[in-house]
Short mmCIF file of C-alpha atoms in Angstrom, two decimals:
data_model
loop_
_atom_site.label_atom_id
_atom_site.label_comp_id
_atom_site.label_asym_id
_atom_site.label_seq_id
_atom_site.Cartn_x
_atom_site.Cartn_y
_atom_site.Cartn_z
CA MET A 23 -246.83 -127.38 -29.75
CA PRO A 24 -243.87 -126.23 -27.45
CA ALA A 25 -243.56 -126.60 -23.85
CA VAL A 26 -244.55 -123.22 -22.04
CA VAL A 27 -243.57 -122.07 -18.52
CA ASN A 28 -245.94 -120.65 -15.68
CA ARG A 29 -244.10 -117.72 -14.95
CA ASP A 30 -246.17 -117.84 -11.22
CA GLU A 31 -245.35 -121.52 -10.97
CA CYS A 32 -241.29 -121.22 -11.79
CA VAL A 33 -238.73 -121.45 -8.95
CA SER A 34 -236.04 -120.60 -11.22
CA CYS A 35 -234.29 -124.22 -10.00
CA GLY A 36 -232.83 -124.39 -13.51
CA THR A 37 -233.66 -127.84 -13.56
CA CYS A 38 -235.07 -127.88 -16.44
CA VAL A 39 -232.11 -125.91 -18.31
CA GLU A 40 -230.11 -128.65 -17.65
CA GLU A 41 -232.37 -131.19 -18.39
CA CYS A 42 -233.32 -129.82 -21.97
CA PRO A 43 -231.17 -132.28 -24.07
CA GLU A 44 -232.01 -129.17 -26.90
CA GLU A 45 -230.75 -126.50 -24.81
CA ALA A 46 -233.90 -124.75 -25.73
CA ILE A 47 -235.00 -123.67 -22.26
CA SER A 48 -232.57 -120.69 -20.97
CA LEU A 49 -233.40 -118.47 -17.76
CA ASP A 50 -234.51 -114.83 -18.17
CA ASP A 51 -233.08 -111.33 -16.45
CA GLU A 52 -235.70 -112.39 -13.20
CA GLU A 53 -234.27 -116.16 -13.39
CA ILE A 54 -237.53 -117.54 -14.70
CA ALA A 55 -237.36 -120.76 -17.21
CA VAL A 56 -237.74 -119.45 -20.71
CA VAL A 57 -238.86 -122.37 -23.68
CA ASN A 58 -237.05 -120.95 -27.30
CA LYS A 59 -240.06 -122.60 -29.23
CA GLU A 60 -237.67 -122.83 -32.24
CA LYS A 61 -235.39 -125.35 -30.78
CA CYS A 62 -237.91 -127.06 -28.33
CA THR A 63 -239.03 -130.18 -30.28
CA GLU A 64 -241.60 -131.68 -27.47
CA CYS A 65 -239.80 -134.15 -26.07
CA LYS A 66 -241.45 -133.25 -22.63
CA THR A 67 -238.30 -133.89 -20.58
CA CYS A 68 -238.77 -130.54 -18.94
CA ILE A 69 -242.22 -131.54 -17.48
CA GLU A 70 -241.13 -134.32 -16.18
CA ALA A 71 -237.83 -132.92 -14.78
CA CYS A 72 -239.80 -129.62 -13.26
CA PRO A 73 -240.24 -129.97 -9.23
CA SER A 74 -242.89 -127.19 -9.27
CA GLU A 75 -244.92 -128.37 -12.43
CA ALA A 76 -244.42 -124.78 -13.91
CA ILE A 77 -244.06 -126.49 -17.64
CA SER A 78 -246.93 -127.67 -19.75
CA MET A 79 -247.50 -128.18 -23.54
CA GLU A 80 -250.43 -125.96 -24.49
#
């Protein structure tokens, strides 16, 4: 299952965007992280990188 971002917890730091080896994460118009489910390989790098613990696998 691809990573999922909790929009209420995301602090818009962009760390997950920088750390994702598949370039599967971007920031939307509100600067909230969004995961491209087709690109996500479930490596969990974003989960480990997120300082606000806003990303999980569901």
